[in-house]
């Protein structure tokens, strides 16, 4: 995928959406620009990359449409609508992060104040009436909604242009239901701190499966493939790869959340411990500590406590061997995910077209890389 | 519109959506049922009614599809997909109200605890860990998102079945952008209490135009008409009616929010005054009191104060003549809205088909009725 073309499509589409809001009232420009800036400046564009690979895997060809013999454009091979759907994924992500930051009470995001914090500060600085915090929260809820609505508009525009609404809408629907169900599950299971370690591990894996893997890798690939009219074997191979690499991506993220270099991750050292994130890493360490109630109690007392000694907690977890277990799990998942790309269809034809296979192999390394 | 058929479509569609969530994790059933109950039990179904009228106005016929001469179903005349889009409007409304209640910190909705309050109570009663209030708020944000995502799924399913995505999606898009922009504008202007009365009146009218009129009447009509493939004259007549009746509906709501009978409105007496709602009624009263600074100060001190003497505030407003001005404005808007229904197309054919005109005349009375 050409990142500059994606960027150009994103910029053009959100400029149109912004114009529609400003036409209603130009005083909404600065609030709307919170979404605009979020989408135009931030993010690694991982989901668009996977969408694009899914489309290539199923025979999509980059570039403008060719004409069919009857003189009509061959819309299956026009890539601008594919980039519109890719832009839609970035808008879904904007909604998810803006609302997540409200839910997690996060102060910062991508090196800047989170949306609700930035709007609260704007309110306070302007000396407006009412509670600045609640104003910021309220605006963030509505701006996330706006991003979600725009995401749907962009998906529908792209899919309709490709004559692909019928075959791709079930995937789009599943992806959004899955990520929201995953977030609800994350919320609900985090409130059950008294659960047994084995249950916590199962919960963490289920959240990883839906909140991360399905939403970040599996469904974007599936959606791209559906836009290109893929068959069941291609979709099956891509979904297996996506579920495995997606979970591996989350397990790597969990390790980085405890042992990552703040200079690389952009987050404080041990951030996941301070936030009290219920990861598989933590559940695995807690299971190993059942025979050492004192150490388990020390760990549990520190998790989610913003003033906890994170280095000490990190070394308690390390001593259980849980990080090594996670590394092995990542390796296994990457191997099984890449293996799925070798699925064959009839007559020895690969289910996943060659250019997509090469890029997906590369991406598996990138998203699970330990220095990321 | 047959309300029982609409109800049946709503029940079937949300049961399918619920099943998708519960398949991910059955512990999400009770949270998901907050949305399900909200949509299946509540509301006056005003937006579906207007959508249906728009569709009838443009030649839609109730009942199952007829076959065309070539044996294919005439999908323009199959009404089940129209009811799916109507159900989508109810889901948009669920998102709007669930998120509005978070923003307005409302305790109750439709005679029951608001979603965030109900979930907070569930959290506290179950003795779960963490802050119950914030848990309720977080779940309400995500459940509103789920309703918004499902709304889009239902709209797309209905519009696609009618082969109407191309002609109706711009309307669907505009409606969602308008209601969210209207809500943002409501939030932003409410924080500007120091604004001059004339500016407040203009702001209130703009919020009425987008947050209420476009979203409740004008765009549902327009959307229904677009589904049926309406021409520009029909759409123009419906939109004029919709904008006028929609604003009149809000002005009536504003009067009921101050002078309504709690037994009928289901809200406490003078609820809008206690909440500090910035209505056109209030802006008009404030403008009239410019010559009486003491009374204006007394009014301003009471607005938004939950312990204010509402009867006294209501009588200050009444003495300015503002309620009578609102009544006149409502009458004018209803007259001009109904007048738009008489628009003719070529050869003396009415732009709005007869069955729709009759029902729209009736609905104009119902939604602006003083006893509602």
XYZ file of C-alpha atoms in Angstrom:
744
model
C 0.000 0.000 0.000
C 1.233 3.450 -0.866
C 1.009 5.356 2.440
C 0.996 8.715 0.666
C -2.064 7.778 -1.379
C -3.831 6.531 1.739
C -2.947 9.769 3.502
C -4.281 11.789 0.558
C -7.579 9.874 0.587
C -7.914 10.309 4.362
C -7.206 14.039 4.132
C -9.689 14.525 1.303
C -12.469 12.527 2.953
C -12.217 14.108 6.367
C -11.954 17.578 4.839
C -15.336 16.908 3.203
C -16.806 15.728 6.506
C -15.382 18.738 8.323
C -16.938 21.074 5.744
C -20.351 19.536 6.421
C -20.024 20.279 10.145
C -18.650 23.783 9.708
C -21.501 24.577 7.301
C -23.866 23.919 10.218
C -21.940 26.241 12.547
C -18.399 27.492 12.080
C -17.885 27.615 15.825
C -17.704 23.815 15.689
C -14.443 23.976 13.716
C -12.089 23.704 16.674
C -13.945 20.751 18.237
C -14.176 18.969 14.880
C -10.479 19.515 14.292
C -9.785 17.301 17.299
C -11.018 14.362 15.222
C -9.406 15.637 12.033
C -5.985 16.020 13.645
C -6.297 12.685 15.381
C -6.933 10.844 12.129
C -4.647 12.806 9.841
C -1.541 12.869 12.031
C -1.561 9.763 14.108
C -1.237 6.050 14.035
C 0.807 3.433 12.261
C -1.950 2.627 9.722
C -1.722 -1.056 10.641
C -5.374 -1.815 9.920
C -5.300 -0.200 6.454
C -2.156 -2.242 5.687
C -3.928 -5.483 6.523
C -7.042 -4.458 4.611
C -4.881 -3.760 1.579
C -3.120 -7.118 1.921
C -6.473 -8.891 2.117
C -7.519 -7.183 -1.077
C -4.248 -8.048 -2.838
C -4.484 -11.612 -1.519
C -7.799 -12.050 -3.299
C -6.604 -10.669 -6.609
C -7.007 -6.909 -6.128
C -4.591 -4.927 -8.278
C -3.179 -1.549 -7.288
C -3.851 1.382 -9.561
C -6.794 2.944 -11.365
C -9.546 0.863 -12.902
C -9.127 -0.757 -16.288
C -11.992 -0.742 -18.689
C -13.763 -4.001 -19.304
C -14.236 -5.141 -22.923
C -17.699 -3.547 -22.923
C -16.142 -0.156 -22.121
C -17.352 -0.029 -18.518
C -14.790 0.409 -15.756
C -13.799 -2.815 -14.018
C -14.581 -1.660 -10.537
C -13.134 -4.711 -8.892
C -9.745 -3.342 -9.843
C -10.111 0.299 -8.914
C -8.194 0.889 -5.724
C -9.489 4.302 -4.618
C -12.620 2.819 -2.992
C -10.366 0.308 -1.223
C -8.451 3.235 0.245
C -11.758 4.802 1.315
C -12.572 1.665 3.291
C -9.014 1.757 4.680
C -9.667 5.344 5.803
C -12.882 4.119 7.441
C -10.788 1.748 9.579
C -8.707 4.695 10.788
C -11.911 6.526 11.772
C -13.179 3.492 13.717
C -9.848 3.497 15.487
C -10.234 7.213 16.260
C -13.599 6.507 17.909
C -12.178 3.556 19.828
C -9.217 5.535 21.165
C -11.131 8.726 21.985
C -13.731 6.722 23.924
C -11.090 4.395 25.440
C -9.234 7.393 26.825
C -12.434 8.556 28.524
C -12.983 5.065 29.946
C -9.349 4.622 31.063
C -9.125 8.243 32.238
C -5.965 8.537 30.133
C -4.250 11.890 30.203
C -2.188 11.464 27.064
C -2.352 9.772 23.676
C 0.228 9.730 20.884
C 2.425 12.193 22.752
C -0.292 14.820 23.220
C -3.170 15.384 25.658
C -6.037 12.951 25.112
C -9.137 14.423 23.450
C -11.210 14.841 26.619
C -8.249 16.441 28.416
C -7.487 18.806 25.531
C -11.116 19.970 25.295
C -11.359 20.355 29.088
C -8.295 22.590 29.014
C -9.743 24.640 26.146
C -12.923 25.120 28.195
C -11.001 26.190 31.297
C -8.662 28.493 29.356
C -11.602 30.226 27.680
C -13.290 30.762 31.057
C -16.518 29.095 29.862
C -19.217 28.239 32.365
C -19.724 24.789 33.859
C -17.399 21.957 34.862
C -14.408 21.811 32.467
C -13.757 18.107 33.111
C -17.309 17.120 32.331
C -17.360 19.395 29.286
C -14.250 17.645 27.972
C -15.741 14.230 28.603
C -19.044 15.185 26.936
C -17.334 16.561 23.839
C -15.115 13.455 23.611
C -18.169 11.175 23.702
C -19.793 13.129 20.851
C -16.587 13.459 18.808
C -16.014 9.695 19.076
C -19.587 9.191 17.856
C -18.884 11.511 14.939
C -15.804 9.473 14.004
C -17.845 6.261 14.191
C -20.614 7.704 12.006
C -18.072 8.990 9.471
C -16.376 5.595 9.442
C -19.630 4.014 8.353
C -20.153 6.661 5.698
C -16.715 5.977 4.250
C -17.082 2.222 4.368
C -20.430 2.419 2.584
C -19.096 4.822 -0.057
C -16.128 2.567 -0.819
C -18.028 -0.714 -0.737
C -20.864 0.709 -2.842
C -18.416 1.990 -5.477
C -16.971 -1.530 -5.688
C -20.445 -3.101 -5.862
C -19.350 -4.994 -2.764
C -21.866 -4.022 -0.079
C -23.575 -7.408 -0.098
C -20.392 -9.435 0.266
C -18.470 -7.127 2.606
C -21.109 -5.688 4.952
C -21.345 -8.827 7.137
C -17.593 -8.519 7.742
C -17.807 -4.804 8.538
C -20.684 -5.550 10.907
C -18.846 -8.393 12.643
C -15.724 -6.285 13.112
C -17.535 -3.453 14.862
C -19.618 -5.757 17.051
C -16.470 -7.704 17.979
C -14.371 -4.723 18.967
C -17.170 -3.214 21.053
C -17.969 -6.566 22.677
C -14.230 -6.974 23.338
C -14.117 -3.568 25.020
C -17.188 -4.352 27.116
C -15.630 -7.670 28.081
C -12.385 -5.927 29.029
C -14.368 -3.558 31.231
C -16.443 -6.322 32.805
C -13.567 -8.716 33.472
C -11.319 -5.962 34.881
C -13.991 -5.368 37.546
C -13.744 -9.036 38.593
C -10.366 -8.888 40.349
C -11.326 -11.794 42.593
C -11.448 -14.252 39.675
C -9.139 -17.302 39.752
C -5.895 -17.053 37.688
C -7.018 -19.671 35.150
C -10.233 -17.784 34.590
C -8.297 -14.525 34.250
C -6.042 -16.102 31.641
C -9.051 -17.291 29.662
C -10.630 -13.843 29.948
C -7.439 -12.111 28.814
C -7.213 -14.396 25.782
C -10.818 -13.726 24.876
C -10.303 -9.970 25.105
C -7.122 -10.368 22.989
C -9.080 -12.379 20.460
C -11.887 -9.862 19.951
C -10.656 -6.467 21.098
C -7.289 -6.817 19.338
C -6.823 -9.742 16.953
C -10.185 -9.677 15.183
C -10.296 -5.921 15.041
C -6.656 -5.228 14.124
C -5.674 -8.051 11.798
C -8.259 -10.737 11.074
C -11.256 -8.618 10.074
C -9.317 -5.948 8.152
C -7.801 -8.786 6.071
C -11.199 -10.441 5.719
C -12.807 -7.135 4.745
C -10.164 -6.439 2.091
C -10.600 -9.942 0.708
C -14.389 -9.568 0.687
C -14.107 -6.293 -1.254
C -12.181 -8.189 -3.946
C -14.707 -11.021 -3.979
C -12.506 -13.686 -2.376
C -13.563 -17.305 -2.062
C -13.891 -19.273 1.159
C -10.414 -20.843 1.062
C -8.645 -17.510 0.708
C -10.769 -16.011 3.465
C -10.106 -19.002 5.713
C -6.330 -18.746 5.236
C -6.350 -15.003 5.901
C -8.519 -15.309 8.999
C -6.289 -18.006 10.492
C -3.235 -15.833 9.866
C -5.091 -12.813 11.243
C -6.253 -14.458 14.463
C -2.770 -15.849 15.183
C -0.755 -12.764 14.281
C -3.313 -10.532 15.977
C -3.031 -12.357 19.288
C 0.786 -12.449 18.962
C 0.698 -8.674 18.380
C -1.236 -8.216 21.633
C 1.089 -10.526 23.588
C 4.052 -8.493 22.325
C 2.213 -5.314 23.327
C 1.675 -6.774 26.814
C 5.415 -7.510 27.156
C 6.295 -4.008 25.964
C 3.766 -2.571 28.416
C 5.912 -3.975 31.247
C 9.442 -4.278 29.826
C 9.401 -1.853 26.884
C 11.806 1.039 26.552
C 9.839 4.259 27.167
C 11.932 5.967 24.495
C 10.578 3.478 21.939
C 7.060 2.778 23.212
C 6.281 6.427 24.023
C 4.668 5.269 27.279
C 6.067 5.352 30.851
C 8.018 2.266 31.993
C 5.686 -0.415 33.332
C 2.637 1.539 32.158
C 0.386 -1.554 32.016
C 1.213 -2.338 35.662
C 0.372 1.190 36.794
C -2.890 1.067 34.819
C -3.728 -2.381 36.211
C -4.220 -3.954 32.773
C -5.386 -7.590 33.045
C -3.044 -9.180 30.519
C -2.266 -12.817 29.817
C 1.274 -12.073 31.025
C -0.050 -11.010 34.406
C -2.534 -13.891 34.667
C 0.283 -16.354 33.837
C 2.555 -14.839 36.498
C -0.250 -14.903 39.060
C -0.973 -18.579 38.303
C 2.711 -19.410 38.860
C 2.655 -17.585 42.209
C -0.153 -19.631 43.730
C 2.509 -21.499 45.729
C 3.956 -18.212 47.045
C 1.077 -16.273 48.629
C 3.309 -13.482 50.000
C 4.788 -12.637 46.623
C 1.352 -12.909 44.991
C -0.048 -10.511 47.592
C 2.799 -8.067 46.947
C 2.183 -8.226 43.193
C -1.588 -7.831 43.561
C -1.179 -4.874 45.902
C 0.969 -3.058 43.323
C -1.085 -3.696 40.177
C -3.182 -0.655 39.279
C -1.556 1.476 41.946
C -0.054 4.546 40.263
C 2.590 4.821 42.975
C 3.659 1.171 42.926
C 7.382 0.293 42.491
C 7.132 -0.868 38.881
C 10.669 -2.259 38.641
C 10.022 -4.519 41.608
C 6.695 -5.706 40.154
C 8.310 -6.320 36.769
C 11.011 -8.458 38.360
C 8.468 -10.485 40.361
C 6.715 -11.266 37.072
C 10.011 -12.020 35.313
C 11.034 -14.476 38.021
C 7.940 -16.595 37.378
C 9.072 -17.285 33.805
C 5.864 -15.779 32.426
C 7.694 -13.515 29.913
C 9.506 -16.529 28.417
C 6.191 -18.355 28.147
C 4.780 -15.360 26.272
C 7.793 -15.305 23.925
C 7.255 -18.985 23.124
C 3.560 -18.376 22.561
C 4.347 -15.498 20.194
C 6.776 -17.675 18.224
C 4.210 -20.459 17.935
C 1.487 -18.074 16.843
C 3.688 -16.413 14.226
C 4.718 -19.832 12.875
C 1.142 -21.074 12.675
C -0.066 -17.785 11.170
C 2.574 -17.822 8.445
C 1.853 -21.485 7.812
C -1.764 -20.602 7.007
C -0.548 -18.420 4.128
C 0.687 -21.553 2.357
C -2.849 -22.936 2.008
C -3.502 -24.103 -1.527
C -6.679 -23.920 -3.545
C -7.558 -26.117 -6.493
C -4.897 -27.028 -9.041
C -2.050 -25.987 -6.773
C -3.002 -22.311 -6.946
C -2.183 -20.485 -3.676
C -5.172 -19.218 -1.686
C -3.207 -16.056 -0.916
C -1.709 -14.356 -3.975
C 2.076 -14.005 -3.958
C 2.484 -10.217 -3.469
C 0.200 -10.383 -0.437
C 2.080 -13.359 1.005
C 5.384 -11.523 0.868
C 3.982 -8.438 2.566
C 2.057 -10.435 5.193
C 5.225 -12.321 6.111
C 6.972 -8.984 6.581
C 4.078 -7.525 8.575
C 3.968 -10.527 10.911
C 7.554 -9.710 11.846
C 6.922 -5.985 12.192
C 3.858 -6.159 14.458
C 5.349 -8.805 16.751
C 8.859 -7.350 16.843
C 10.337 -7.027 20.298
C 11.727 -3.567 19.694
C 8.549 -2.126 18.295
C -47.326 2.360 9.448
C -48.330 -0.764 11.305
C -46.653 -0.360 14.722
C -46.868 -4.094 15.399
C -44.940 -4.942 12.241
C -42.306 -2.336 13.100
C -42.069 -3.782 16.585
C -41.678 -7.290 15.158
C -38.865 -6.152 12.831
C -37.105 -4.326 15.676
C -37.364 -7.363 17.957
C -36.067 -9.728 15.295
C -33.153 -7.516 14.275
C -31.916 -6.744 17.763
C -32.295 -10.384 18.784
C -29.878 -11.239 15.951
C -27.441 -8.545 17.099
C -27.711 -9.711 20.701
C -26.946 -13.279 19.629
C -23.740 -12.084 17.937
C -22.559 -10.464 21.171
C -23.547 -13.345 23.424
C -21.724 -15.762 21.088
C -18.546 -13.821 21.928
C -19.168 -14.077 25.668
C -22.437 -14.894 27.383
C -21.502 -12.738 30.352
C -22.198 -9.750 28.097
C -25.903 -10.624 27.993
C -26.999 -8.369 30.835
C -25.093 -5.330 29.540
C -26.349 -5.898 25.987
C -29.904 -6.214 27.258
C -29.705 -2.576 28.395
C -29.708 -1.610 24.721
C -32.211 -4.292 23.765
C -34.717 -3.222 26.428
C -34.202 0.426 25.604
C -35.066 -0.094 21.952
C -37.771 -2.709 22.302
C -39.799 -1.099 25.070
C -39.438 2.604 24.752
C -40.223 5.585 22.650
C -43.071 6.900 20.589
C -41.597 5.706 17.261
C -41.929 9.236 15.846
C -38.931 8.953 13.525
C -40.079 5.637 12.001
C -43.514 7.213 11.418
C -41.983 10.078 9.471
C -39.705 7.738 7.521
C -42.730 5.680 6.560
C -44.637 8.806 5.486
C -41.696 9.897 3.339
C -41.714 6.543 1.642
C -45.494 6.622 1.084
C -45.230 10.217 -0.130
C -42.892 9.109 -2.904
C -45.036 6.196 -4.027
C -44.009 3.433 -1.639
C -46.792 0.889 -1.143
C -47.297 -1.053 2.067
C -47.150 -4.813 1.900
C -44.909 -7.477 0.402
C -43.206 -7.027 -2.945
C -45.045 -7.622 -6.172
C -43.305 -9.384 -8.988
C -42.321 -7.340 -11.992
C -43.356 -8.554 -15.459
C -39.964 -10.280 -15.804
C -40.663 -12.350 -12.684
C -38.204 -10.510 -10.454
C -39.487 -8.965 -7.228
C -40.175 -5.240 -7.476
C -38.023 -4.278 -4.552
C -39.137 -0.673 -4.597
C -42.431 -1.905 -3.244
C -41.289 -4.339 -0.583
C -41.802 -2.717 2.778
C -39.772 -4.973 5.096
C -36.472 -3.245 4.234
C -38.210 0.093 4.880
C -39.048 -1.143 8.366
C -35.414 -2.199 8.824
C -34.324 1.366 8.114
C -37.060 2.558 10.489
C -35.592 0.260 13.149
C -32.181 1.793 12.416
C -33.621 5.209 13.351
C -34.700 3.818 16.715
C -31.165 2.534 17.303
C -29.662 5.931 16.450
C -32.074 7.390 18.975
C -30.951 4.821 21.574
C -27.329 5.912 21.095
C -28.302 9.590 21.267
C -30.279 9.168 24.493
C -27.806 6.845 26.242
C -24.952 9.260 25.491
C -27.111 12.343 26.212
C -27.924 10.993 29.652
C -24.196 10.649 30.367
C -23.606 14.200 29.133
C -26.583 15.674 31.034
C -25.894 13.497 34.088
C -29.549 12.440 33.919
C -30.689 10.021 36.587
C -33.795 8.784 34.841
C -35.105 8.108 31.350
C -38.534 6.840 30.273
C -39.543 6.243 33.878
C -36.528 4.065 34.753
C -32.909 4.685 35.753
C -30.782 5.946 32.865
C -28.364 3.400 31.377
C -25.236 4.656 33.133
C -27.086 4.814 36.456
C -28.546 1.325 36.058
C -25.153 -0.211 35.226
C -23.466 1.673 38.079
C -26.045 0.237 40.462
C -25.512 -3.278 39.074
C -21.763 -2.864 39.647
C -22.241 -1.643 43.215
C -24.824 -4.325 44.052
C -22.514 -7.076 42.760
C -19.650 -5.736 44.878
C -17.343 -5.519 41.836
C -14.020 -3.714 42.131
C -13.455 -0.141 40.992
C -15.573 3.004 40.916
C -19.230 2.104 40.235
C -20.064 5.523 38.767
C -17.213 5.406 36.296
C -18.010 1.795 35.419
C -21.589 2.818 34.609
C -20.407 5.739 32.503
C -17.877 3.579 30.630
C -20.417 0.876 29.851
C -22.935 3.510 28.707
C -20.386 4.997 26.279
C -19.712 1.554 24.770
C -23.378 0.507 24.694
C -24.273 3.744 22.906
C -21.514 2.975 20.388
C -22.946 -0.495 19.912
C -26.389 0.981 19.195
C -24.843 3.408 16.687
C -22.931 0.616 14.917
C -26.044 -1.579 14.797
C -28.043 1.331 13.421
C -25.670 1.539 10.479
C -25.840 -2.196 9.934
C -29.622 -2.053 9.784
C -29.707 0.972 7.537
C -27.269 -0.660 5.115
C -29.177 -3.953 5.115
C -32.472 -2.212 4.355
C -31.103 0.221 1.779
C -29.100 -2.503 0.025
C -32.168 -4.765 -0.204
C -34.015 -1.885 -1.874
C -31.080 -1.166 -4.222
C -31.187 2.297 -2.670
C -27.747 2.777 -1.111
C -26.616 5.269 -3.749
C -29.664 7.495 -3.488
C -30.275 7.266 0.267
C -26.797 7.147 1.819
C -26.166 10.912 1.465
C -29.348 11.496 3.481
C -28.391 8.963 6.147
C -24.960 10.588 6.348
C -26.356 14.102 6.621
C -28.796 13.093 9.349
C -26.111 11.618 11.592
C -23.678 14.475 11.047
C -26.472 16.977 11.751
C -27.662 15.432 14.984
C -24.119 15.092 16.319
C -23.210 18.627 15.241
C -26.443 19.817 16.869
C -25.505 18.077 20.110
C -21.991 19.552 20.020
C -23.489 22.973 19.356
C -25.893 22.538 22.260
C -22.956 21.687 24.496
C -20.801 24.550 23.231
C -23.506 27.228 23.397
C -24.701 26.131 26.865
C -21.179 26.875 28.121
C -21.494 30.453 26.845
C -23.916 31.783 29.435
C -22.580 35.312 29.013
C -23.872 35.550 25.430
C -26.353 38.330 24.584
C -30.066 37.339 24.454
C -30.303 37.817 20.678
C -27.318 35.574 20.166
C -28.799 33.004 22.545
C -32.054 33.036 20.599
C -30.179 32.452 17.344
C -28.171 29.653 18.964
C -31.303 28.002 20.356
C -32.931 28.093 16.923
C -29.867 26.552 15.309
C -29.783 23.753 17.870
C -33.542 23.250 17.301
C -32.945 23.124 13.565
C -30.235 20.446 13.614
C -30.513 18.554 16.885
C -34.305 18.243 16.684
C -35.986 19.249 13.421
C -33.549 17.728 10.926
C -33.030 14.608 12.981
C -36.621 13.993 14.090
C -38.745 15.023 11.125
C -36.977 16.423 8.072
C -34.330 13.746 7.474
C -36.486 10.731 8.371
C -39.003 11.978 5.777
C -36.226 12.671 3.290
C -34.694 9.249 3.910
C -38.016 7.469 3.397
C -38.575 9.405 0.186
C -35.047 8.614 -1.024
C -35.611 4.897 -0.400
C -38.616 5.082 -2.725
C -36.660 7.006 -5.352
C -38.429 10.359 -4.925
C -37.799 13.314 -7.220
C -36.561 16.742 -6.170
C -39.991 18.379 -5.864
C -41.329 15.725 -3.521
C -38.166 15.870 -1.431
C -38.319 19.671 -1.312
C -41.941 19.661 -0.108
C -41.206 17.055 2.564
C -38.099 18.836 3.794
C -39.920 22.141 4.149
C -42.694 20.431 6.083
C -40.083 18.589 8.157
C -38.035 21.638 9.079
C -41.145 23.617 10.089
C -42.939 20.872 11.991
C -39.679 19.755 13.565
C -38.939 23.197 14.995
C -42.575 23.553 16.127
C -42.233 20.166 17.883
C -39.192 21.475 19.776
C -40.893 24.760 20.701
C -43.823 22.747 22.088
C -41.356 20.574 23.971
C -39.757 23.704 25.439
C -43.148 24.954 26.661
C -43.967 21.563 28.168
C -40.541 21.524 29.834
C -41.627 24.564 31.859
C -45.443 24.427 31.974
C -46.186 20.751 31.250
C -48.151 18.536 33.607
C -45.693 16.057 35.188
C -48.397 13.378 35.044
C -48.429 13.722 31.232
C -44.792 14.583 30.418
C -43.292 12.028 32.834
C -40.781 14.678 33.916
C -40.730 16.870 37.050
C -42.479 20.265 36.816
C -40.177 22.900 35.353
C -37.559 20.269 34.489
C -35.949 22.390 31.751
C -35.447 25.249 34.233
C -33.786 22.969 36.779
C -31.546 21.516 34.072
C -30.707 24.986 32.746
C -31.740 24.184 29.165
C -31.032 27.116 26.822
C -34.338 27.208 24.959
C -35.795 29.814 22.604
C -38.501 30.356 25.236
C -35.885 31.322 27.802
C -33.874 33.478 25.377
C -37.085 35.312 24.405
C -37.986 35.937 28.052
C -34.465 37.133 28.813
C -34.551 39.536 25.857
C -37.843 40.987 27.154
C -36.320 41.488 30.615
C -33.435 43.650 29.458
C -35.376 46.639 30.809
C -35.805 44.968 34.220
C -32.308 43.955 35.431
C -33.502 42.805 38.864
C -36.006 40.341 37.485
C -33.484 39.181 34.859
C -30.909 38.587 37.601
C -33.452 36.610 39.630
C -34.302 34.480 36.599
C -30.651 33.903 35.675
C -29.772 32.949 39.245
C -32.465 30.254 39.239
C -31.825 28.671 35.823
C -29.836 25.455 36.159
C -30.081 25.514 39.946
C -31.689 22.252 41.084
C -33.059 23.956 44.201
C -34.550 26.980 42.435
C -38.239 27.881 42.998
C -39.509 26.668 39.623
C -43.019 28.084 39.964
C -41.625 31.548 40.549
C -39.257 31.244 37.562
C -42.091 29.964 35.369
C -44.248 32.933 36.286
C -41.437 35.420 35.592
C -41.146 33.909 32.109
C -44.924 33.900 31.639
C -45.178 37.587 32.549
C -42.834 38.515 29.674
C -45.309 37.131 27.145
C -42.672 34.715 25.811
C -44.990 31.659 26.011
C -47.606 33.420 23.851
C -44.904 34.317 21.347
C -43.919 30.645 21.203
C -47.554 29.609 20.670
C -47.829 32.031 17.751
C -44.577 30.763 16.302
C -45.799 27.163 16.567
C -49.041 28.059 14.790
C -47.146 29.800 12.007
C -44.735 26.905 11.575
C -47.538 24.320 11.480
C -49.405 26.392 8.890
C -46.353 26.815 6.692
C -45.375 23.155 7.069
C -48.836 21.942 6.069
C -48.861 24.402 3.212
C -45.723 22.779 1.784
C -47.632 19.495 1.445
C -49.834 21.122 -1.206
C -46.885 21.579 -3.591
C -47.740 20.369 -7.059
C -45.554 18.684 -9.610
C -46.134 18.673 -13.353
C -49.656 18.287 -14.705
C -51.270 19.077 -11.383
C -49.997 15.900 -9.757
C -49.299 16.383 -6.015
C -45.643 16.146 -4.960
C -46.747 14.304 -1.826
C -49.044 11.343 -2.467
C -52.492 11.544 -0.849
C -52.199 8.844 1.865
C -48.992 10.465 3.120
C -50.548 13.930 3.108
C -53.410 12.805 5.321
C -51.111 11.147 7.818
C -48.611 14.034 7.831
C -51.429 16.487 8.572
C -52.448 14.314 11.503
C -48.850 13.937 12.728
C -48.260 17.702 12.629
C -51.094 18.041 15.103
C -49.920 15.189 17.295
C -46.285 16.264 17.688
C -47.129 19.906 18.361
C -50.148 19.239 20.585
C -50.173 21.187 23.824
C -51.258 18.235 25.935
C -48.667 15.843 24.561
